[in-house]
Structures are given as C-alpha cells and as structure tokens.
Coordinates of C-alpha atoms and ligand atoms in Angstrom, one line a residue:
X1 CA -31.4 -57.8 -43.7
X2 CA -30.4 -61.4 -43.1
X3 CA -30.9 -62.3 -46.4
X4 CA -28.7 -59.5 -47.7
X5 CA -25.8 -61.5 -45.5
X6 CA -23.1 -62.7 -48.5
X7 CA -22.5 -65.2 -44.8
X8 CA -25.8 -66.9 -46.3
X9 CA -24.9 -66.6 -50.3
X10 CA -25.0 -70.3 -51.7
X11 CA -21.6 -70.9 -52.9
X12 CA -21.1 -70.9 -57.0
X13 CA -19.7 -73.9 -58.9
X14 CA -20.0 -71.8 -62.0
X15 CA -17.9 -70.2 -64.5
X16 CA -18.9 -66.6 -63.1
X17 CA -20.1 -64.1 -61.7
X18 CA -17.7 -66.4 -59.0
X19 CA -17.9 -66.5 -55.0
X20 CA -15.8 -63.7 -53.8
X21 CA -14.1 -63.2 -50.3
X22 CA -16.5 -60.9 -47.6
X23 CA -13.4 -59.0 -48.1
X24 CA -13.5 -58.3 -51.3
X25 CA -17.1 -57.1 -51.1
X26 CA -16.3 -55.0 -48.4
X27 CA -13.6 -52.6 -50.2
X28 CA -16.8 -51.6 -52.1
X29 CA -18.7 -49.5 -49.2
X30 CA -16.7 -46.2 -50.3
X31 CA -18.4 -43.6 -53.2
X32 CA -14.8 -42.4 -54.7
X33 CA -14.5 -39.7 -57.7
X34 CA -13.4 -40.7 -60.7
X35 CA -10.8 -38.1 -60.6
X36 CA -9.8 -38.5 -56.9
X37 CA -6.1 -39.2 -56.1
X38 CA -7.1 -42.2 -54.0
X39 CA -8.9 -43.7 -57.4
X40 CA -6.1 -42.6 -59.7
X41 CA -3.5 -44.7 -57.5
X42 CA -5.7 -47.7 -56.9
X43 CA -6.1 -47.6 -60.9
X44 CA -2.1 -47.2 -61.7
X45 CA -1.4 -49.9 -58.9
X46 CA -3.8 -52.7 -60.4
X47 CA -2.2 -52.3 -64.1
X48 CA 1.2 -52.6 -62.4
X49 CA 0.1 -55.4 -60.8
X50 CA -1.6 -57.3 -63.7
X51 CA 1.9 -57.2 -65.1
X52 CA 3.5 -58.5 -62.2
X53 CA 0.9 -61.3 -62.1
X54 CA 1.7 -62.1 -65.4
X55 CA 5.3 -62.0 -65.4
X56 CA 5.5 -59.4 -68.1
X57 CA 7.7 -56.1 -67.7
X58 CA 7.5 -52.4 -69.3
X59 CA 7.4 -53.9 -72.6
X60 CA 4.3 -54.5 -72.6
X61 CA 1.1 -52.3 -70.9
X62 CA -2.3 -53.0 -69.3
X63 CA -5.4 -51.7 -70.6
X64 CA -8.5 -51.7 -68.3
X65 CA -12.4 -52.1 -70.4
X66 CA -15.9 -51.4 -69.0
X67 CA -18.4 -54.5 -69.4
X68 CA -18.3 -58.1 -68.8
X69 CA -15.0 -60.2 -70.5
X70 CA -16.7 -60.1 -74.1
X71 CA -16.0 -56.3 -74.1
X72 CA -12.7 -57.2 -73.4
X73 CA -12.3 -59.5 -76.1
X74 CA -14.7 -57.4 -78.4
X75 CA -12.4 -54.5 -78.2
X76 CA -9.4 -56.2 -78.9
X77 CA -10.5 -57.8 -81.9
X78 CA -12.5 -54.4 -83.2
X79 CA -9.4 -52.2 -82.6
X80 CA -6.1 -54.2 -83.4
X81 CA -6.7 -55.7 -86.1
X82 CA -5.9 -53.0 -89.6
X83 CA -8.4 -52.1 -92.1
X84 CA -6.8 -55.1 -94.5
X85 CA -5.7 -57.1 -91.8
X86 CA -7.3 -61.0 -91.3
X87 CA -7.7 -62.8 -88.7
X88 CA -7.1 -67.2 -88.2
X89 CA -9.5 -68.1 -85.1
X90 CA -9.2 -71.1 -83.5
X91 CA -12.1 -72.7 -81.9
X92 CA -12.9 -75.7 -80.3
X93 CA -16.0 -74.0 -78.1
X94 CA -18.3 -71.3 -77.3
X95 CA -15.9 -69.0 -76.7
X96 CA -13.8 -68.9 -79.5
X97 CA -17.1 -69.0 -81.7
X98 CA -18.1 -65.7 -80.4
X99 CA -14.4 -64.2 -81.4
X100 CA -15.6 -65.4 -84.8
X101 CA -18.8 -63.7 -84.2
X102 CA -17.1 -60.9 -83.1
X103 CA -15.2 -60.9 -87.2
X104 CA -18.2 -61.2 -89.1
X105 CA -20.0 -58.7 -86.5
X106 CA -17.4 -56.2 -87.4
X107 CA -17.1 -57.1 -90.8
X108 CA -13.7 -58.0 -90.5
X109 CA -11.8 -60.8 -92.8
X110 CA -11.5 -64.0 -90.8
X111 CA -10.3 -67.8 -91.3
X112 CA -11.8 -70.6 -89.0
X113 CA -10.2 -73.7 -88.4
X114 CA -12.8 -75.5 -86.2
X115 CA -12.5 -78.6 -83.9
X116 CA -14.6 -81.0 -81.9
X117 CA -15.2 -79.2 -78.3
X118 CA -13.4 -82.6 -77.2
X119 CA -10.6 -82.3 -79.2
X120 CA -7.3 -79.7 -78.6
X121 CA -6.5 -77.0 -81.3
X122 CA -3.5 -77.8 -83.5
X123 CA -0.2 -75.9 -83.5
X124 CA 0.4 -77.8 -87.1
X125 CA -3.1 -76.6 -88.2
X126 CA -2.4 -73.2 -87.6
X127 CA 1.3 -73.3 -89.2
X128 CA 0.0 -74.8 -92.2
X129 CA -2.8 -72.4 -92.7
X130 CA -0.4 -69.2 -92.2
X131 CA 2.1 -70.9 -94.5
X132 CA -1.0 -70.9 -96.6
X133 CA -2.7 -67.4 -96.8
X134 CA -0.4 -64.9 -96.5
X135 CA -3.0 -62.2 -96.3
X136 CA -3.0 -63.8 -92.9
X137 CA -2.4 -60.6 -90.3
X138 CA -3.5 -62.1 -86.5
X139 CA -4.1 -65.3 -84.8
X140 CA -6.8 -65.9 -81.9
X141 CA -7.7 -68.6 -79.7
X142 CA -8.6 -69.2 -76.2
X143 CA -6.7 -70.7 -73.5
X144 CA -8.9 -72.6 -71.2
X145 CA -12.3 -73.0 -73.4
X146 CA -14.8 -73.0 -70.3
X147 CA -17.6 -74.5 -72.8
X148 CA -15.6 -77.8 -72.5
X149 CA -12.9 -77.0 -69.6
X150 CA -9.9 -77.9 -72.2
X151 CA -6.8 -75.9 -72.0
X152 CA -5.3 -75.6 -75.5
X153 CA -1.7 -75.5 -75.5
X154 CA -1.5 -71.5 -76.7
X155 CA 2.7 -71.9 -76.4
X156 CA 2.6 -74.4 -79.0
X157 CA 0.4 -72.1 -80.9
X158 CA 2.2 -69.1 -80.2
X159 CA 5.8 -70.3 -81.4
X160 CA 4.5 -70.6 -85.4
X161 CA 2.3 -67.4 -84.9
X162 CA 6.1 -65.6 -84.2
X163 CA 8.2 -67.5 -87.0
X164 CA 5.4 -66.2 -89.5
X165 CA 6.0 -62.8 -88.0
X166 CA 1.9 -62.6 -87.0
X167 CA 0.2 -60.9 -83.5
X168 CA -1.4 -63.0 -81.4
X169 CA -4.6 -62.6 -79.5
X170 CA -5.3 -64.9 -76.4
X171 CA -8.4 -65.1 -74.5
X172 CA -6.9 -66.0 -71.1
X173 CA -10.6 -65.1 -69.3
X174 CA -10.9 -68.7 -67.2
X175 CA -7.1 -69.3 -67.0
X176 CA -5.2 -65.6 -66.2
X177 CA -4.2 -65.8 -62.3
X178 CA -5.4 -69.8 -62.2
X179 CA -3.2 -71.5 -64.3
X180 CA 0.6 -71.1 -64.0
X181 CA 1.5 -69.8 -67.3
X182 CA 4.6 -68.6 -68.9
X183 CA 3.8 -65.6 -70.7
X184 CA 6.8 -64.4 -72.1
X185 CA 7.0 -68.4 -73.6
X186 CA 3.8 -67.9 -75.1
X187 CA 4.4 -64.1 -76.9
X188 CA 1.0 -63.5 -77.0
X189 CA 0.1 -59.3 -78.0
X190 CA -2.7 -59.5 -76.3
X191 CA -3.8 -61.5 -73.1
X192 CA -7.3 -61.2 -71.9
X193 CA -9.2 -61.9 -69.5
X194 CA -11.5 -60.3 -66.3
X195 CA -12.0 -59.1 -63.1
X196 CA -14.5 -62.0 -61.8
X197 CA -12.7 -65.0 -63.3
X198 CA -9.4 -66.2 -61.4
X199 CA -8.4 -63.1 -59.7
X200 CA -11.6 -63.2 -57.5
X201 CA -12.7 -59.8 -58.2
X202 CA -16.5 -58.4 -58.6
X203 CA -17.5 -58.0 -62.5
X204 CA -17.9 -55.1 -64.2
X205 CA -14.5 -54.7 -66.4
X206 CA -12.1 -56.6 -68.3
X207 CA -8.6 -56.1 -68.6
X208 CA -5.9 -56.4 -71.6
X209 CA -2.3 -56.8 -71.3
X210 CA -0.9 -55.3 -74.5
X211 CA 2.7 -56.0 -76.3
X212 CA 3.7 -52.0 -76.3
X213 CA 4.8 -52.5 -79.7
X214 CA 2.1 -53.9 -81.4
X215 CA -0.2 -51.7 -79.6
X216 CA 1.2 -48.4 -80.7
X217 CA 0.6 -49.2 -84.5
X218 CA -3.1 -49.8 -83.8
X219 CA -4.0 -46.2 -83.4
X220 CA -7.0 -45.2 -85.3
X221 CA -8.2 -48.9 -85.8
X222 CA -11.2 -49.0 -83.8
X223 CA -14.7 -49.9 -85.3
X224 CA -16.0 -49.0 -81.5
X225 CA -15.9 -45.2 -80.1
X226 CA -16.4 -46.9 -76.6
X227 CA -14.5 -49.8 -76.8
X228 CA -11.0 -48.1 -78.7
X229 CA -8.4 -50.3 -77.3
X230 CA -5.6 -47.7 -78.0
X231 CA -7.3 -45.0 -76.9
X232 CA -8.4 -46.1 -73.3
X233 CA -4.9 -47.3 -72.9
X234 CA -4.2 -43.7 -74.0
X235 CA -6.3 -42.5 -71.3
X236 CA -5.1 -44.4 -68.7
X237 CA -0.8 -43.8 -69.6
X238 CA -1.9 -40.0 -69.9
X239 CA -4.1 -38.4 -67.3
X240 CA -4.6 -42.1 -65.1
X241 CA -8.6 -41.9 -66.0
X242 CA -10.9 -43.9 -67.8
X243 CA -12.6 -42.0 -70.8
X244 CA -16.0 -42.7 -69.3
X245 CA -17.4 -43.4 -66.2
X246 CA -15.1 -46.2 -64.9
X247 CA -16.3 -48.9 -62.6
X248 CA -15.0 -47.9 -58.9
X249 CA -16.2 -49.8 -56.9
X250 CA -15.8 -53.2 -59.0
X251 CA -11.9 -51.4 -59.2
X252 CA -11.9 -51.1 -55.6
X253 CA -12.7 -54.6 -55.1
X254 CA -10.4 -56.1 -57.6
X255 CA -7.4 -54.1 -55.5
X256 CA -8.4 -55.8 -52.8
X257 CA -8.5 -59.1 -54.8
X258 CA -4.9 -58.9 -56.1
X259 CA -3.9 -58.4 -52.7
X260 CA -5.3 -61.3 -51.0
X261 CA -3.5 -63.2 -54.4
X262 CA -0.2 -61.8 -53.8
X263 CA -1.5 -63.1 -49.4
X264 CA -2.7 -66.4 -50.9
X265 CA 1.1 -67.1 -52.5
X266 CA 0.3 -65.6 -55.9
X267 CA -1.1 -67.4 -59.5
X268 CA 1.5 -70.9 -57.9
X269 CA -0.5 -71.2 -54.8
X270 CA -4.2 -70.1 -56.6
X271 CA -3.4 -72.7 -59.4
X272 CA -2.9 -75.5 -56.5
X273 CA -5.9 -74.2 -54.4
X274 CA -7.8 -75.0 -57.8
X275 CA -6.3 -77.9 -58.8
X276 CA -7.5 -79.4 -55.2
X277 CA -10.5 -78.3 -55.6
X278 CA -10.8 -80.0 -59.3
X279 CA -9.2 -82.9 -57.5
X280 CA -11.3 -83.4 -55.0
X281 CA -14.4 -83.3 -57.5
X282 CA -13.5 -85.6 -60.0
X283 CA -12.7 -88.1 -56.7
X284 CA -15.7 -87.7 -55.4
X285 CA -17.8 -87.6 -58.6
X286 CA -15.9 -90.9 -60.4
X287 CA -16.9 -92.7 -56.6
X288 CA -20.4 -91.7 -57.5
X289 CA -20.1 -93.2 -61.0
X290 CA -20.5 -89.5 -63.1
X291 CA -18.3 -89.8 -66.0
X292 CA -16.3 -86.7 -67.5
X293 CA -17.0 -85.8 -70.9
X294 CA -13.2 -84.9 -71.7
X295 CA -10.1 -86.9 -71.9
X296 CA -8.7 -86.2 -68.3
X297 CA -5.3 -85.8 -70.3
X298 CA -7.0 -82.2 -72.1
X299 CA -8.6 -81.4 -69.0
X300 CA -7.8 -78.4 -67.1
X301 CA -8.1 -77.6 -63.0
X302 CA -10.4 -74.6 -64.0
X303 CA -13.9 -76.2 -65.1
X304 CA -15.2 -79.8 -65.4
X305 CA -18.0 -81.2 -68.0
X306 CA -19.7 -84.3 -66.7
X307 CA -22.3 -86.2 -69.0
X308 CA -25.7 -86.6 -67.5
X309 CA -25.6 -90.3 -65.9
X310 CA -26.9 -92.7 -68.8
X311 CA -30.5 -93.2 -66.5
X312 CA -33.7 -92.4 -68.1
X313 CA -35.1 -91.2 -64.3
X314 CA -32.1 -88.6 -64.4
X315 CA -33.3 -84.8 -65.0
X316 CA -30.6 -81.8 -65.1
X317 CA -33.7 -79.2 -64.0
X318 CA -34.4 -81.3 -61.2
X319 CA -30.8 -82.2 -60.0
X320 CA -30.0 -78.2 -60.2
X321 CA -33.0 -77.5 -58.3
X322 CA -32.5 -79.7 -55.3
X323 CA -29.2 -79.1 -55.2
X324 CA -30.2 -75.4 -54.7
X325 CA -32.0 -76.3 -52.2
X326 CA -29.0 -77.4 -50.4
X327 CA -27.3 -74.6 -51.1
X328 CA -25.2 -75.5 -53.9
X329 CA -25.2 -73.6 -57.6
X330 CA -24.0 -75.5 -60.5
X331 CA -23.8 -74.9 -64.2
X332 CA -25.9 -76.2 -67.2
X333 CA -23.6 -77.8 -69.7
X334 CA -22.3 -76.0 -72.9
X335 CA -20.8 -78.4 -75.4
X336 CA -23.2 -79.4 -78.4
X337 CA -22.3 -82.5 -78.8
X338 CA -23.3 -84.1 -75.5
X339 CA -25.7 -83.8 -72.4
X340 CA -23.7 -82.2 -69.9
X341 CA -23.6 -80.0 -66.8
X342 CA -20.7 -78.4 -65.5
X343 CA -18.6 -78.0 -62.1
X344 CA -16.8 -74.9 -61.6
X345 CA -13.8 -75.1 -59.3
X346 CA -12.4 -71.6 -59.2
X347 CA -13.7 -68.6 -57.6
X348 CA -13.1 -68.4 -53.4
X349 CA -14.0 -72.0 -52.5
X350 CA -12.0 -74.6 -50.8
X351 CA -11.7 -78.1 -51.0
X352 CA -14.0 -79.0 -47.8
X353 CA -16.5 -77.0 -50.1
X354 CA -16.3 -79.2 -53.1
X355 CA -16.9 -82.2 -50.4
X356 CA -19.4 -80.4 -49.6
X357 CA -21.0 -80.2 -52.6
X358 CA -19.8 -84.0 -53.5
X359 CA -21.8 -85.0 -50.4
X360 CA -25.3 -83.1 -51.6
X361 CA -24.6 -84.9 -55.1
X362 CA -24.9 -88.1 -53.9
X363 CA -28.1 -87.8 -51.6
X364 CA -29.9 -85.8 -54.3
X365 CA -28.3 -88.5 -57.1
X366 CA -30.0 -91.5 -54.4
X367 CA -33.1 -89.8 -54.1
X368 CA -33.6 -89.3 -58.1
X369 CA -32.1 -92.4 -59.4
X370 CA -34.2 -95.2 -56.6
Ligands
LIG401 C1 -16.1 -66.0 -69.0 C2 -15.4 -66.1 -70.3 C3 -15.5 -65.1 -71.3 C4 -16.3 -63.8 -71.0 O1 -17.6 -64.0 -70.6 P1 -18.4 -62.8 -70.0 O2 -19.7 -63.4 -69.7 O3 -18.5 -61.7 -71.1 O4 -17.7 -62.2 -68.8 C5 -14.8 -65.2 -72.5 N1 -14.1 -66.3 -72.7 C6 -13.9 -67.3 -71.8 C7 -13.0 -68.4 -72.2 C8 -14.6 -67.2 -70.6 O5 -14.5 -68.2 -69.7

C-alpha cells in the first residue's frame, strides 16, 4: 500500500505528466455520471474559469478535448482551418514540427518557415511571407517551445497576423497559467494548451479557448468525427455534456487545480513560484559549472536545456539513473542540434525542491566525473 502513497512519489522535473498537489489527486475518489448535475456544473465552472485565467470575456468561448495536449492542437488545426484555407507554421522545435505534421497528416496546404531550436521566430518573417502568399488563411506557432524552453514573442507575431486580416492559432500548452500573458494583446483565435501543464491538473484532456467569431464560421470543417472542434464546443454551450465519454475524474481534478490557482494568487503568483524555481536552478547548476544551451535572454521560467558537461566520463543514462535513485526525475534532452537534458520547473514543486535536486546533482556529478 505504501508504495501506492503519492507522499513517496519522486518529484518530476519534466515537461509532464507534472507533480500535482495530494489535493488534487484526492478530488478524484468520486465515480460521477456524465449527465449528473454535480458534473454538468463542475464542467460549466472550469470553461468560465479558463476565461477568467486568461483574461478573456464572452467574446470568446472554451472548448474542452479528450486525449493528451496533441489532441488539442490536432483538433484545432483539423477543424478550423476551410477546405481552401493554408496554413504559415512557425517552428523553431518539436512542437511546432508536429503542427506541421499535423498539415500534411491531414492533407492540408501549409507553409513552413523554420528556425534553429536556439534561435526565436520572426514577427518580420511571418509579415513578409503573408505579404507574400495571399492564399495564406491561418498562422500557427507555439508560445514556449518546451523542446528548447524559448518563449517566442507570439504578440509580436500576432500584431501582422491581424493587419493581414488572418486567424491565429497559438499552442500555449507549457505557458497557459505559468507565464503572465496578455491575451487580448496577442489576439490569438485559438489558445491551447492542457490540463497537466501549468494549471497543475491530472492529464487526460486538453482545452481550447476559441475567438466566438472565428469559431462560428468553422462549422462543418472537421477532418476528425471525434475531434470536431465546433461541434464539442456545440456540445458543451448546448446540453453542458461532452459528446463522448468525458474524462471525470481528470475534470474533477482540474476543478480542484484552478482553485488552488486562484488560492495560490492566480497565473502572477504561479509565474513567480516558477520563475524561483528556474532561478534557483540555473544558480545552482552555473555553481556546478553545467552550461545552458540557450541564450538566457530567449529563455523562459517554464523549462531549461543544459548541454551534457564537455567530459568524456559524463553519461546521461547513468546521471538519470542515480539521480532516480535519489528520488529525483529529470528529462532527456530534445533539441537536434546538441547533447542535452532538460530541467523542468513547473508542476507543484518549490524552490527548496529544486535545491534539492541541485544538491543530488552535484554528489551524483562528483561521483561520475572523479
Ligand atoms: C506538452 C506539450 C504539448 C502536448 O504534448 P502531449 O504529450 O500531447 O500532452 C504540445 N505542445 C507543447 C509546447 C507542449 O509543451
């Protein structure tokens, strides 16, 4: 039973699944209906919520997906972009890769302007290239690309996307609820991101905050039955339900989640929780001579890269394992262009955890490298 205890979980310096609060665990021990008033609420109150978290008001509307963030993302780009429509991607990582993946998956008429996973997307790029193709219909990127930990500037982005009269699709998924943002500044359509990222939920859904006006001319769009954008936010404005068996007790969870948010100070409090935690890291992991593989200027509190040490007796399986045997989870690197691991600093942990974990660095770093 004792290891069943989440009192005895290791702690996760990853980009997700994340640690949650015992609290948040707990408001899954209840079996409600899908059609139960209770549920129906609880669903109603979170996409109020999101909206609050955001900033946004009645204009726009929050749509709630089955499946890990990609669904999220999946469904946004399968069901709002038209039959003719083409879509500009901007990617400087993994993530905004697989919304090009997602294009050619779907068969649907795409531009990439790619970058170096060191290097920031361009506002200018993107002007230029919808100056340039006017067959041009939608621009995505995404915010804080957790391949790298860089935080693209999607404001910048976001102003030329409006003067050209386009929709904009933002992958928020490692940045909603952990990075101040401005929202309304940005005029993105669609914001996505998930329950198990910054808002310290369980996974098992995404979520999509969708401009009301863009949304409405989407109907019929879908390449997906299951993952129809317009018609699960169609669903959920009509009867309150999910078309298909939603995911109650990762929704009963997330409730509980945006409470202890709105407890904690809300996304202004989170952000500097985070930004302590990425703090104290790159403190203690500079004293212990790692190097980060971005520019600390395109650097974001969310996710940090850090090149293996430049020592031939250095060996990420090894340094992972021992430092699971401390109790400590880290993350295998992403970029392609370097040998790196990464440090996740969201999710619930603390500074005195990341000290923590800063403390089992160095002893397993002084056992491998003497
Ligand atoms: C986590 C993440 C996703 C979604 O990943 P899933 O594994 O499907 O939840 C998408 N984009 C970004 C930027 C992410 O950090």
């Amino acid at each position: 039973m004792s290891n069943l205890s989440s009192a005895n979980d290791k702690p996760l310096f990853t980009p997700g699944p994340l640690t949650t609060s015992r609290t948040v665990k707990q408001a899954m021990l209840r079996d409600l209906g899908s059609r139960d008033g209770e549920f129906l609420r609880v669903v109603r109150e979170i996409r109020a919520q999101l909206l609050q978290v955001a900033g946004l008001g009645d204009d726009y509307t929050a749509g709630l997906m089955q499946g890990s963030g990609t669904f999220s993302v999946e469904a946004v780009i399968g069901s709002t972009i038209p039959p003719q429509g083409k879509v500009l991607i901007l990617a400087n990582g993994a993530y905004g890769k697989r919304m090009v993946a997602m294009a050619r998956a779907l068969r649907i008429e795409h531009t990439v302007i790619e970058y170096p996973e060191h290097c920031s997307t361009s506002a200018q790029d993107a002007a230029n290239a919808l100056a340039r193709d006017p067959a041009l219909t939608h621009v995505a990127m995404v915010h804080s690309e957790t391949t790298s930990g860089l935080v693209n500037d999607i404001a910048a982005v976001g102003a030329h996307v409006k003067t050209f009269g386009k929709k904009f699709i933002v992958d928020a998924m490692s940045s909603f609820g952990g990075i101040e943002t401005d929202w309304r500044a940005v005029g993105a359509d669609y914001i996505v991101s998930s329950a198990n990222k910054c808002i310290e939920g369980v996974p098992g859904f995404g979520f999509i905050l969708a401009r009301r006006s863009a949304l409405v001319e989407t109907e019929g769009w879908a390449r997906s039955l299951a993952m129809d954008l317009f018609a699960q936010i169609k669903g959920l404005e009509g009867d309150g339900q999910f078309r298909f068996t939603p995911p109650t007790h990762a929704l009963l969870a997330f409730y509980q989640a945006l409470d202890e948010l709105t407890r904690e100070g809300g996304v202004r409090a989170r952000a500097a929780r985070y930004r302590a935690n990425y703090q104290t890291l790159v403190a203690g992991t500079r004293a212990l001579g790692l190097r980060e593989y971005l520019d600390p200027r395109l650097q974001g509190h969310i996710i940090v890269s850090f090149l293996y040490p430049d020592d031939p007796r250095f060996d990420f399986k090894t340094f992972y394992e021992r430092l699971n045997e401390r109790g400590y989870v880290i993350y295998p690197g992403k970029v392609g262009s370097a040998n790196c691991f990464r440090i996740g600093c969201i999710g619930r942990l603390f500074p005195a955890d990341v000290q923590n974990l800063v403390n089992a660095m160095r002893v397993t770093l002084d056992e491998m490298l003497t």
